[in-house]
PDB file of C-alpha atoms in Angstrom:
ATOM      1  CA  MET A   1       0.061  -0.079  -0.085  1.00  0.00           C
ATOM      2  CA  PRO A   2       1.514   3.493  -0.960  1.00  0.00           C
ATOM      3  CA  SER A   3       2.826   5.562   1.754  1.00  0.00           C
ATOM      4  CA  TYR A   4       0.571   8.545   1.113  1.00  0.00           C
ATOM      5  CA  VAL A   5      -2.403   5.968   1.529  1.00  0.00           C
ATOM      6  CA  LEU A   6      -1.477   4.782   4.895  1.00  0.00           C
ATOM      7  CA  PHE A   7      -0.801   8.501   5.936  1.00  0.00           C
ATOM      8  CA  THR A   8      -4.303   9.158   5.052  1.00  0.00           C
ATOM      9  CA  ILE A   9      -5.951   6.426   6.534  1.00  0.00           C
ATOM     10  CA  ALA A  10      -4.157   6.907   9.833  1.00  0.00           C
ATOM     11  CA  SER A  11      -5.094  10.856   9.765  1.00  0.00           C
ATOM     12  CA  LEU A  12      -8.640  10.214   9.099  1.00  0.00           C
ATOM     13  CA  ILE A  13      -8.847   7.400  11.709  1.00  0.00           C
ATOM     14  CA  TRP A  14      -7.415   9.133  14.650  1.00  0.00           C
ATOM     15  CA  GLY A  15      -9.194  12.364  13.651  1.00  0.00           C
ATOM     16  CA  SER A  16     -12.624  10.750  14.159  1.00  0.00           C
ATOM     17  CA  THR A  17     -11.659   8.943  17.279  1.00  0.00           C
ATOM     18  CA  PHE A  18     -11.906  12.025  19.671  1.00  0.00           C
ATOM     19  CA  TRP A  19     -15.604  12.368  18.424  1.00  0.00           C
ATOM     20  CA  ALA A  20     -16.154   8.739  18.505  1.00  0.00           C
ATOM     21  CA  ILE A  21     -15.299   8.682  22.084  1.00  0.00           C
ATOM     22  CA  THR A  22     -18.009  10.809  22.664  1.00  0.00           C
ATOM     23  CA  LEU A  23     -20.706   8.240  21.699  1.00  0.00           C
ATOM     24  CA  GLN A  24     -19.217   6.060  24.627  1.00  0.00           C
ATOM     25  CA  LEU A  25     -20.320   8.616  27.196  1.00  0.00           C
ATOM     26  CA  GLY A  26     -23.253   8.522  29.431  1.00  0.00           C
ATOM     27  CA  GLU A  27     -24.260   4.851  29.651  1.00  0.00           C
ATOM     28  CA  VAL A  28     -21.047   3.525  30.882  1.00  0.00           C
ATOM     29  CA  PRO A  29     -18.548   4.896  33.459  1.00  0.00           C
ATOM     30  CA  PRO A  30     -15.552   6.325  31.336  1.00  0.00           C
ATOM     31  CA  ALA A  31     -12.944   3.842  32.651  1.00  0.00           C
ATOM     32  CA  VAL A  32     -15.063   0.944  32.001  1.00  0.00           C
ATOM     33  CA  SER A  33     -15.308   2.117  28.414  1.00  0.00           C
ATOM     34  CA  VAL A  34     -11.624   2.312  28.232  1.00  0.00           C
ATOM     35  CA  VAL A  35     -11.634  -1.479  29.645  1.00  0.00           C
ATOM     36  CA  TYR A  36     -13.948  -2.559  26.946  1.00  0.00           C
ATOM     37  CA  ARG A  37     -12.120  -0.801  23.942  1.00  0.00           C
ATOM     38  CA  PHE A  38      -8.513  -2.142  24.895  1.00  0.00           C
ATOM     39  CA  ALA A  39      -9.994  -5.626  25.767  1.00  0.00           C
ATOM     40  CA  LEU A  40     -11.320  -6.149  22.073  1.00  0.00           C
ATOM     41  CA  ALA A  41      -8.167  -4.475  20.641  1.00  0.00           C
ATOM     42  CA  SER A  42      -5.613  -6.247  22.441  1.00  0.00           C
ATOM     43  CA  GLY A  43      -7.819  -9.643  21.784  1.00  0.00           C
ATOM     44  CA  THR A  44      -7.691  -8.367  18.155  1.00  0.00           C
ATOM     45  CA  LEU A  45      -3.987  -8.258  18.012  1.00  0.00           C
ATOM     46  CA  PHE A  46      -3.216 -11.601  19.594  1.00  0.00           C
ATOM     47  CA  ALA A  47      -5.411 -13.524  17.365  1.00  0.00           C
ATOM     48  CA  TRP A  48      -3.558 -11.511  14.590  1.00  0.00           C
ATOM     49  CA  CYS A  49      -0.506 -12.926  16.000  1.00  0.00           C
ATOM     50  CA  LEU A  50      -1.943 -16.641  16.309  1.00  0.00           C
ATOM     51  CA  LEU A  51      -2.873 -16.346  12.794  1.00  0.00           C
ATOM     52  CA  ARG A  52       0.630 -15.538  11.583  1.00  0.00           C
ATOM     53  CA  GLY A  53       2.090 -18.250  13.610  1.00  0.00           C
ATOM     54  CA  ASP A  54       3.670 -16.273  16.407  1.00  0.00           C
ATOM     55  CA  LYS A  55       3.996 -17.204  20.010  1.00  0.00           C
ATOM     56  CA  LEU A  56       2.384 -14.960  22.500  1.00  0.00           C
ATOM     57  CA  ARG A  57       4.726 -15.483  25.310  1.00  0.00           C
ATOM     58  CA  LEU A  58       7.196 -12.687  26.014  1.00  0.00           C
ATOM     59  CA  PRO A  59       9.976 -12.661  28.396  1.00  0.00           C
ATOM     60  CA  TRP A  60       9.942 -10.657  31.414  1.00  0.00           C
ATOM     61  CA  ARG A  61      12.521  -8.228  30.190  1.00  0.00           C
ATOM     62  CA  VAL A  62      10.319  -7.264  27.376  1.00  0.00           C
ATOM     63  CA  GLN A  63       7.095  -7.567  29.461  1.00  0.00           C
ATOM     64  CA  ARG A  64       8.176  -4.970  31.991  1.00  0.00           C
ATOM     65  CA  TRP A  65       8.493  -2.522  29.509  1.00  0.00           C
ATOM     66  CA  THR A  66       5.042  -3.489  27.948  1.00  0.00           C
ATOM     67  CA  LEU A  67       3.431  -3.201  31.278  1.00  0.00           C
ATOM     68  CA  LEU A  68       4.787   0.180  32.013  1.00  0.00           C
ATOM     69  CA  GLN A  69       3.737   1.480  28.388  1.00  0.00           C
ATOM     70  CA  GLY A  70       0.380  -0.102  28.913  1.00  0.00           C
ATOM     71  CA  PHE A  71       0.032   2.047  32.083  1.00  0.00           C
ATOM     72  CA  PHE A  72       0.848   5.232  30.774  1.00  0.00           C
ATOM     73  CA  THR A  73      -0.374   4.825  26.999  1.00  0.00           C
ATOM     74  CA  PHE A  74      -3.522   2.604  27.234  1.00  0.00           C
ATOM     75  CA  GLY A  75      -4.389   3.242  30.891  1.00  0.00           C
ATOM     76  CA  LEU A  76      -3.869   6.720  32.585  1.00  0.00           C
ATOM     77  CA  SER A  77      -3.830   8.477  29.390  1.00  0.00           C
ATOM     78  CA  TYR A  78      -7.217   7.045  27.959  1.00  0.00           C
ATOM     79  CA  VAL A  79      -8.841   7.334  31.451  1.00  0.00           C
ATOM     80  CA  CYS A  80      -8.210  10.980  31.508  1.00  0.00           C
ATOM     81  CA  THR A  81      -9.036  11.440  27.647  1.00  0.00           C
ATOM     82  CA  TYR A  82     -12.260   9.977  28.313  1.00  0.00           C
ATOM     83  CA  ASN A  83     -13.252  11.898  31.469  1.00  0.00           C
ATOM     84  CA  ALA A  84     -11.926  15.057  29.865  1.00  0.00           C
ATOM     85  CA  GLU A  85     -14.485  14.726  26.803  1.00  0.00           C
ATOM     86  CA  GLN A  86     -17.317  14.709  29.314  1.00  0.00           C
ATOM     87  CA  PHE A  87     -16.552  18.403  29.988  1.00  0.00           C
ATOM     88  CA  VAL A  88     -14.619  19.594  26.880  1.00  0.00           C
ATOM     89  CA  VAL A  89     -15.506  19.342  23.137  1.00  0.00           C
ATOM     90  CA  SER A  90     -13.742  16.519  21.492  1.00  0.00           C
ATOM     91  CA  ALA A  91     -11.825  18.913  19.186  1.00  0.00           C
ATOM     92  CA  LEU A  92     -10.116  20.692  21.916  1.00  0.00           C
ATOM     93  CA  VAL A  93      -8.815  17.705  23.441  1.00  0.00           C
ATOM     94  CA  ALA A  94      -7.550  16.627  19.940  1.00  0.00           C
ATOM     95  CA  VAL A  95      -5.559  19.927  19.919  1.00  0.00           C
ATOM     96  CA  LEU A  96      -4.151  19.350  23.383  1.00  0.00           C
ATOM     97  CA  PHE A  97      -2.659  16.081  22.106  1.00  0.00           C
ATOM     98  CA  ALA A  98      -0.838  18.051  19.404  1.00  0.00           C
ATOM     99  CA  LEU A  99       1.275  19.285  22.413  1.00  0.00           C
ATOM    100  CA  MET A 100       2.776  15.829  22.899  1.00  0.00           C
ATOM    101  CA  VAL A 101       5.421  17.338  20.458  1.00  0.00           C
ATOM    102  CA  PHE A 102       6.736  19.269  23.182  1.00  0.00           C
ATOM    103  CA  TRP A 103       5.733  17.213  26.028  1.00  0.00           C
ATOM    104  CA  THR A 104       7.897  14.261  24.548  1.00  0.00           C
ATOM    105  CA  PRO A 105      11.259  16.080  24.562  1.00  0.00           C
ATOM    106  CA  ILE A 106      10.853  17.381  27.952  1.00  0.00           C
ATOM    107  CA  CYS A 107      10.240  13.633  28.860  1.00  0.00           C
ATOM    108  CA  ALA A 108      13.165  12.465  27.036  1.00  0.00           C
ATOM    109  CA  ARG A 109      15.440  15.202  28.726  1.00  0.00           C
ATOM    110  CA  ILE A 110      14.267  13.731  32.075  1.00  0.00           C
ATOM    111  CA  ALA A 111      14.793  10.317  31.483  1.00  0.00           C
ATOM    112  CA  PHE A 112      17.928  10.263  29.055  1.00  0.00           C
ATOM    113  CA  GLY A 113      19.217  13.565  29.166  1.00  0.00           C
ATOM    114  CA  THR A 114      18.601  14.077  25.578  1.00  0.00           C
ATOM    115  CA  PRO A 115      19.112  17.861  24.446  1.00  0.00           C
ATOM    116  CA  ILE A 116      16.138  19.963  23.414  1.00  0.00           C
ATOM    117  CA  ALA A 117      16.420  22.087  20.287  1.00  0.00           C
ATOM    118  CA  HIS A 118      16.152  25.867  20.906  1.00  0.00           C
ATOM    119  CA  ARG A 119      13.324  25.936  18.137  1.00  0.00           C
ATOM    120  CA  THR A 120      11.616  23.675  20.470  1.00  0.00           C
ATOM    121  CA  TRP A 121      11.521  25.851  23.373  1.00  0.00           C
ATOM    122  CA  GLY A 122      10.171  28.553  21.258  1.00  0.00           C
ATOM    123  CA  ALA A 123       7.772  26.692  19.483  1.00  0.00           C
ATOM    124  CA  GLY A 124       6.361  25.385  22.934  1.00  0.00           C
ATOM    125  CA  VAL A 125       5.981  29.121  24.047  1.00  0.00           C
ATOM    126  CA  ALA A 126       4.195  29.858  21.185  1.00  0.00           C
ATOM    127  CA  ALA A 127       1.969  26.701  21.442  1.00  0.00           C
ATOM    128  CA  ILE A 128       1.228  27.766  25.001  1.00  0.00           C
ATOM    129  CA  ALA A 129       0.275  31.011  23.942  1.00  0.00           C
ATOM    130  CA  GLY A 130      -2.127  29.383  21.158  1.00  0.00           C
ATOM    131  CA  VAL A 131      -3.656  27.406  23.693  1.00  0.00           C
ATOM    132  CA  SER A 132      -4.264  29.990  26.061  1.00  0.00           C
ATOM    133  CA  LEU A 133      -6.172  32.267  23.210  1.00  0.00           C
ATOM    134  CA  LEU A 134      -8.012  28.786  22.126  1.00  0.00           C
ATOM    135  CA  PHE A 135      -9.357  28.341  25.808  1.00  0.00           C
ATOM    136  CA  TRP A 136      -9.565  31.804  26.952  1.00  0.00           C
ATOM    137  CA  HIS A 137     -13.307  32.597  26.856  1.00  0.00           C
ATOM    138  CA  SER A 138     -14.101  29.078  28.146  1.00  0.00           C
ATOM    139  CA  ILE A 139     -11.657  29.350  31.302  1.00  0.00           C
ATOM    140  CA  ASP A 140     -12.957  32.893  31.899  1.00  0.00           C
ATOM    141  CA  SER A 141     -16.686  31.424  31.921  1.00  0.00           C
ATOM    142  CA  ALA A 142     -15.506  28.748  34.251  1.00  0.00           C
ATOM    143  CA  LEU A 143     -13.884  31.021  36.792  1.00  0.00           C
ATOM    144  CA  ARG A 144     -16.940  33.083  36.978  1.00  0.00           C
ATOM    145  CA  ASP A 145     -18.935  29.941  37.544  1.00  0.00           C
ATOM    146  CA  ILE A 146     -16.723  28.916  40.230  1.00  0.00           C
ATOM    147  CA  SER A 147     -16.835  32.542  41.814  1.00  0.00           C
ATOM    148  CA  GLN A 148     -20.575  32.146  41.655  1.00  0.00           C
ATOM    149  CA  GLY A 149     -20.285  28.762  43.737  1.00  0.00           C
ATOM    150  CA  GLY A 150     -20.174  26.506  40.542  1.00  0.00           C
ATOM    151  CA  GLN A 151     -18.006  23.570  40.089  1.00  0.00           C
ATOM    152  CA  GLY A 152     -15.865  24.672  37.237  1.00  0.00           C
ATOM    153  CA  HIS A 153     -16.292  21.156  35.234  1.00  0.00           C
ATOM    154  CA  PHE A 154     -14.412  23.033  32.092  1.00  0.00           C
ATOM    155  CA  ILE A 155     -11.222  23.492  34.021  1.00  0.00           C
ATOM    156  CA  LEU A 156     -11.239  20.040  35.321  1.00  0.00           C
ATOM    157  CA  GLY A 157     -11.516  18.767  31.747  1.00  0.00           C
ATOM    158  CA  LEU A 158      -8.991  20.955  30.747  1.00  0.00           C
ATOM    159  CA  VAL A 159      -6.722  19.625  33.502  1.00  0.00           C
ATOM    160  CA  LEU A 160      -7.530  15.870  32.362  1.00  0.00           C
ATOM    161  CA  GLY A 161      -7.099  16.767  28.717  1.00  0.00           C
ATOM    162  CA  ILE A 162      -3.431  17.921  29.449  1.00  0.00           C
ATOM    163  CA  GLY A 163      -2.479  15.160  31.765  1.00  0.00           C
ATOM    164  CA  ALA A 164      -3.480  12.663  29.088  1.00  0.00           C
ATOM    165  CA  SER A 165      -1.225  13.991  26.737  1.00  0.00           C
ATOM    166  CA  ILE A 166       1.749  13.883  29.258  1.00  0.00           C
ATOM    167  CA  ALA A 167       0.756  10.555  29.981  1.00  0.00           C
ATOM    168  CA  SER A 168       0.789   9.605  26.180  1.00  0.00           C
ATOM    169  CA  SER A 169       4.257  11.288  25.972  1.00  0.00           C
ATOM    170  CA  ALA A 170       5.662   9.442  28.774  1.00  0.00           C
ATOM    171  CA  GLY A 171       4.380   6.263  27.065  1.00  0.00           C
ATOM    172  CA  SER A 172       5.941   7.220  23.965  1.00  0.00           C
ATOM    173  CA  ILE A 173       9.358   7.386  25.806  1.00  0.00           C
ATOM    174  CA  VAL A 174       8.707   3.608  26.755  1.00  0.00           C
ATOM    175  CA  VAL A 175       8.048   2.563  23.134  1.00  0.00           C
ATOM    176  CA  GLY A 176      11.594   2.769  22.528  1.00  0.00           C
ATOM    177  CA  LYS A 177      12.642   0.484  25.196  1.00  0.00           C
ATOM    178  CA  VAL A 178      10.145  -2.068  24.050  1.00  0.00           C
ATOM    179  CA  ARG A 179      11.402  -1.920  20.784  1.00  0.00           C
ATOM    180  CA  GLU A 180      14.871  -2.423  21.814  1.00  0.00           C
ATOM    181  CA  GLN A 181      13.895  -5.945  23.251  1.00  0.00           C
ATOM    182  CA  SER A 182      11.498  -6.976  20.304  1.00  0.00           C
ATOM    183  CA  ASN A 183      10.799  -6.192  16.756  1.00  0.00           C
ATOM    184  CA  ASN A 184       7.271  -7.600  16.872  1.00  0.00           C
ATOM    185  CA  LEU A 185       5.158  -4.568  16.990  1.00  0.00           C
ATOM    186  CA  ILE A 186       1.830  -6.242  16.787  1.00  0.00           C
ATOM    187  CA  LEU A 187       2.656  -8.580  19.735  1.00  0.00           C
ATOM    188  CA  THR A 188       4.239  -6.050  22.044  1.00  0.00           C
ATOM    189  CA  THR A 189       1.359  -3.506  21.292  1.00  0.00           C
ATOM    190  CA  GLY A 190      -1.167  -6.252  22.197  1.00  0.00           C
ATOM    191  CA  TRP A 191       0.636  -6.907  25.233  1.00  0.00           C
ATOM    192  CA  SER A 192       0.674  -2.978  26.259  1.00  0.00           C
ATOM    193  CA  MET A 193      -2.894  -2.950  25.639  1.00  0.00           C
ATOM    194  CA  PHE A 194      -3.519  -5.911  27.646  1.00  0.00           C
ATOM    195  CA  TRP A 195      -1.744  -4.696  30.695  1.00  0.00           C
ATOM    196  CA  GLY A 196      -3.384  -1.149  30.330  1.00  0.00           C
ATOM    197  CA  THR A 197      -6.774  -2.943  30.185  1.00  0.00           C
ATOM    198  CA  CYS A 198      -6.062  -4.916  33.390  1.00  0.00           C
ATOM    199  CA  MET A 199      -4.643  -1.951  35.354  1.00  0.00           C
ATOM    200  CA  VAL A 200      -7.759   0.192  34.566  1.00  0.00           C
ATOM    201  CA  ALA A 201     -10.146  -2.780  35.146  1.00  0.00           C
ATOM    202  CA  ILE A 202      -8.562  -3.011  38.751  1.00  0.00           C
ATOM    203  CA  TRP A 203      -9.273   0.777  39.245  1.00  0.00           C
ATOM    204  CA  CYS A 204     -12.833   0.477  38.345  1.00  0.00           C
ATOM    205  CA  LEU A 205     -13.336  -2.502  40.752  1.00  0.00           C
ATOM    206  CA  ALA A 206     -11.544  -0.665  43.500  1.00  0.00           C
ATOM    207  CA  THR A 207     -13.709   2.534  42.892  1.00  0.00           C
ATOM    208  CA  GLY A 208     -16.852   0.564  42.738  1.00  0.00           C
ATOM    209  CA  GLN A 209     -17.378   1.339  38.979  1.00  0.00           C
ATOM    210  CA  ALA A 210     -20.337  -0.814  37.499  1.00  0.00           C
ATOM    211  CA  PHE A 211     -19.329  -2.926  34.038  1.00  0.00           C
ATOM    212  CA  VAL A 212     -22.604  -1.989  32.350  1.00  0.00           C
ATOM    213  CA  ILE A 213     -23.624  -3.638  29.279  1.00  0.00           C
ATOM    214  CA  PRO A 214     -24.100  -1.207  26.421  1.00  0.00           C
ATOM    215  CA  ARG A 215     -27.312  -1.159  24.743  1.00  0.00           C
ATOM    216  CA  ALA A 216     -27.281   1.519  22.490  1.00  0.00           C
ATOM    217  CA  PRO A 217     -26.113   0.889  19.101  1.00  0.00           C
ATOM    218  CA  SER A 218     -24.387   4.081  18.941  1.00  0.00           C
ATOM    219  CA  TYR A 219     -22.246   3.162  21.741  1.00  0.00           C
ATOM    220  CA  VAL A 220     -21.461  -0.198  20.259  1.00  0.00           C
ATOM    221  CA  LEU A 221     -20.578   1.173  16.807  1.00  0.00           C
ATOM    222  CA  GLY A 222     -18.339   3.768  18.452  1.00  0.00           C
ATOM    223  CA  LEU A 223     -16.874   0.831  20.334  1.00  0.00           C
ATOM    224  CA  LEU A 224     -16.025  -1.233  17.031  1.00  0.00           C
ATOM    225  CA  HIS A 225     -14.817   1.847  15.702  1.00  0.00           C
ATOM    226  CA  LEU A 226     -12.351   2.844  18.489  1.00  0.00           C
ATOM    227  CA  SER A 227     -10.871  -0.725  19.092  1.00  0.00           C
ATOM    228  CA  LEU A 228     -10.476  -2.119  15.643  1.00  0.00           C
ATOM    229  CA  PHE A 229      -9.995   1.153  13.603  1.00  0.00           C
ATOM    230  CA  GLY A 230      -8.362   3.626  16.125  1.00  0.00           C
ATOM    231  CA  SER A 231      -6.367   1.163  18.151  1.00  0.00           C
ATOM    232  CA  VAL A 232      -5.669  -1.582  15.808  1.00  0.00           C
ATOM    233  CA  VAL A 233      -5.792  -0.245  11.990  1.00  0.00           C
ATOM    234  CA  ALA A 234      -4.334   3.064  12.683  1.00  0.00           C
ATOM    235  CA  PHE A 235      -1.405   1.947  14.632  1.00  0.00           C
ATOM    236  CA  ILE A 236      -0.170  -0.680  11.960  1.00  0.00           C
ATOM    237  CA  CYS A 237      -0.469   2.105   9.558  1.00  0.00           C
ATOM    238  CA  TYR A 238       1.640   4.481  11.578  1.00  0.00           C
ATOM    239  CA  PHE A 239       4.246   1.946  12.346  1.00  0.00           C
ATOM    240  CA  THR A 240       4.394   0.843   8.709  1.00  0.00           C
ATOM    241  CA  LEU A 241       4.969   4.564   7.775  1.00  0.00           C
ATOM    242  CA  ILE A 242       7.475   5.027  10.327  1.00  0.00           C
ATOM    243  CA  ASN A 243       9.436   2.102   8.887  1.00  0.00           C
ATOM    244  CA  ARG A 244       9.212   3.591   5.279  1.00  0.00           C
ATOM    245  CA  ILE A 245       9.616   7.202   5.662  1.00  0.00           C
ATOM    246  CA  GLY A 246      11.028   7.885   9.083  1.00  0.00           C
ATOM    247  CA  SER A 247       9.318   8.991  12.218  1.00  0.00           C
ATOM    248  CA  ASN A 248      10.090  12.702  11.616  1.00  0.00           C
ATOM    249  CA  LYS A 249       7.736  12.869   8.715  1.00  0.00           C
ATOM    250  CA  ALA A 250       5.159  10.427  10.100  1.00  0.00           C
ATOM    251  CA  VAL A 251       4.665  12.468  13.098  1.00  0.00           C
ATOM    252  CA  TYR A 252       3.050  15.333  10.733  1.00  0.00           C
ATOM    253  CA  ILE A 253      -0.317  13.163  11.469  1.00  0.00           C
ATOM    254  CA  GLY A 254      -0.230  14.732  14.722  1.00  0.00           C
ATOM    255  CA  VAL A 255      -0.835  18.120  13.187  1.00  0.00           C
ATOM    256  CA  ILE A 256      -3.611  16.706  10.626  1.00  0.00           C
ATOM    257  CA  THR A 257      -5.457  15.054  13.380  1.00  0.00           C
ATOM    258  CA  PRO A 258      -6.641  18.101  15.318  1.00  0.00           C
ATOM    259  CA  VAL A 259      -7.932  19.786  12.342  1.00  0.00           C
ATOM    260  CA  ILE A 260     -10.211  16.793  11.230  1.00  0.00           C
ATOM    261  CA  SER A 261     -11.386  16.622  14.908  1.00  0.00           C
ATOM    262  CA  VAL A 262     -12.240  20.539  14.817  1.00  0.00           C
ATOM    263  CA  LEU A 263     -14.207  19.927  11.405  1.00  0.00           C
ATOM    264  CA  LEU A 264     -16.002  16.997  13.110  1.00  0.00           C
ATOM    265  CA  SER A 265     -17.026  19.025  16.093  1.00  0.00           C
ATOM    266  CA  ILE A 266     -18.464  21.722  13.946  1.00  0.00           C
ATOM    267  CA  LYS A 267     -20.520  19.296  12.072  1.00  0.00           C
ATOM    268  CA  LEU A 268     -21.383  16.762  14.883  1.00  0.00           C
ATOM    269  CA  GLU A 269     -21.250  18.805  18.217  1.00  0.00           C
ATOM    270  CA  HIS A 270     -22.361  21.926  16.984  1.00  0.00           C
ATOM    271  CA  TYR A 271     -19.014  23.655  18.024  1.00  0.00           C
ATOM    272  CA  ARG A 272     -18.763  27.065  16.870  1.00  0.00           C
ATOM    273  CA  PRO A 273     -15.236  28.529  17.519  1.00  0.00           C
ATOM    274  CA  GLY A 274     -14.960  32.341  17.313  1.00  0.00           C
ATOM    275  CA  PRO A 275     -12.096  34.556  16.084  1.00  0.00           C
ATOM    276  CA  VAL A 276      -9.996  34.141  19.033  1.00  0.00           C
ATOM    277  CA  GLU A 277     -10.304  30.396  19.331  1.00  0.00           C
ATOM    278  CA  TRP A 278      -9.646  30.077  15.287  1.00  0.00           C
ATOM    279  CA  LEU A 279      -6.576  32.275  16.037  1.00  0.00           C
ATOM    280  CA  GLY A 280      -5.429  30.116  18.932  1.00  0.00           C
ATOM    281  CA  MET A 281      -5.849  26.807  16.899  1.00  0.00           C
ATOM    282  CA  ALA A 282      -3.722  28.475  13.706  1.00  0.00           C
ATOM    283  CA  VAL A 283      -0.945  29.454  16.592  1.00  0.00           C
ATOM    284  CA  CYS A 284      -0.950  26.094  18.449  1.00  0.00           C
ATOM    285  CA  LEU A 285      -0.989  24.015  15.361  1.00  0.00           C
ATOM    286  CA  GLY A 286       1.620  26.336  13.814  1.00  0.00           C
ATOM    287  CA  SER A 287       3.821  25.992  16.236  1.00  0.00           C
ATOM    288  CA  VAL A 288       3.744  22.187  16.327  1.00  0.00           C
ATOM    289  CA  ALA A 289       4.622  22.180  12.568  1.00  0.00           C
ATOM    290  CA  TRP A 290       7.464  24.556  13.030  1.00  0.00           C
ATOM    291  CA  ALA A 291       8.744  22.449  15.911  1.00  0.00           C
ATOM    292  CA  LEU A 292       8.692  19.068  13.803  1.00  0.00           C
ATOM    293  CA  ARG A 293      10.726  20.907  11.207  1.00  0.00           C
ATOM    294  CA  ALA A 294      13.550  21.392  13.541  1.00  0.00           C
ATOM    295  CA  PRO A 295      16.496  19.134  13.013  1.00  0.00           C
ATOM    296  CA  ALA A 296      16.844  16.152  15.370  1.00  0.00           C
ATOM    297  CA  ALA A 297      19.247  16.994  18.329  1.00  0.00           C
ATOM    298  CA  LYS A 298      22.044  14.374  18.993  1.00  0.00           C
ATOM    299  CA  PRO A 299      21.251  12.505  21.966  1.00  0.00           C
ATOM    300  CA  VAL A 300      23.624  12.039  24.877  1.00  0.00           C
ATOM    301  CA  LEU A 301      23.117   7.971  24.793  1.00  0.00           C
ATOM    302  CA  HIS A 302      23.451   6.540  21.140  1.00  0.00           C
ATOM    303  CA  SER A 303      21.002   3.726  21.965  1.00  0.00           C
ATOM    304  CA  GLU A 304      17.861   2.610  19.860  1.00  0.00           C
ATOM    305  CA  THR A 305      15.555   3.952  22.679  1.00  0.00           C
ATOM    306  CA  GLU A 306      16.680   7.544  22.116  1.00  0.00           C
ATOM    307  CA  VAL A 307      16.375   7.036  18.251  1.00  0.00           C
ATOM    308  CA  GLN A 308      12.626   6.079  18.840  1.00  0.00           C
ATOM    309  CA  LEU A 309      12.325   9.804  20.796  1.00  0.00           C
ATOM    310  CA  ASN A 310      11.594  11.213  17.384  1.00  0.00           C
ATOM    311  CA  ASN A 311       8.198   9.322  17.351  1.00  0.00           C
ATOM    312  CA  PRO A 312       6.058  11.559  19.672  1.00  0.00           C
ATOM    313  CA  ILE A 313       2.542  11.238  18.524  1.00  0.00           C
ATOM    314  CA  GLU A 314       0.088   8.650  19.906  1.00  0.00           C
ATOM    315  CA  THR A 315      -3.709   9.515  19.344  1.00  0.00           C
ATOM    316  CA  PRO A 316      -6.553   8.191  21.029  1.00  0.00           C
TER     317      PRO A 316
END
């Protein structure tokens, strides 16, 4: 399949997943929906491996990293994302995930001492300014609501969305360690999703969240889309694309995705951004594109792990 087709498929799927998550809100607790999604996705990946004749067993030296990746990428990040979309329109959560371009180098700096390019710092400041413009009116309304005795749910959603993007960035750092130990991306991704599913399920049981059986057709269709397309097909397209054109170019999917999400929110969620919001989105996404054009910094440690740090975007 041509690379431009893979790029288009991944962008369209991930651009729609943020809206598809809204189909799962209301009837089932958000964390339980995360369990359903990745239980189905990991089972699909394991079945794929068996059809290829792969053994499912992985040694502990690999499993310890898939477990950590599962916690950050398929556990903490998605629980925060699903909860954030209860209070914030899906398109705005998608824009927050574009900031992974900046969170990931910071995580790499903390974990491995990898230098951060000056352009990345400058673009990060511009992105923060863009996000501030994008959320200016909503934050102001939430603060006035709090001052009048309200709960300011929008701010909670904003914090959860930022937390989700940071957790995904941390997970992207662990991806490099996983790939150092195993080149079977389908199998290791399946195990990461499985561990994330288990951890979120334990959290649900510990907090008394009910495992409700969904009945709404829209929920089931959303679950199938998120599990089979958003969590299986898109990731396989993305990983294949990285092998062909490199992660520095494949990561531009992270710029296209929020644009698609905004267009879908305007059409399906009746989201009506004003001039200030449009300006904020333009500044934020423009800063991301600018940062991605920066030459890769030379890492302090010359390991395969750090090579993978050029692959910061993972999308719901």
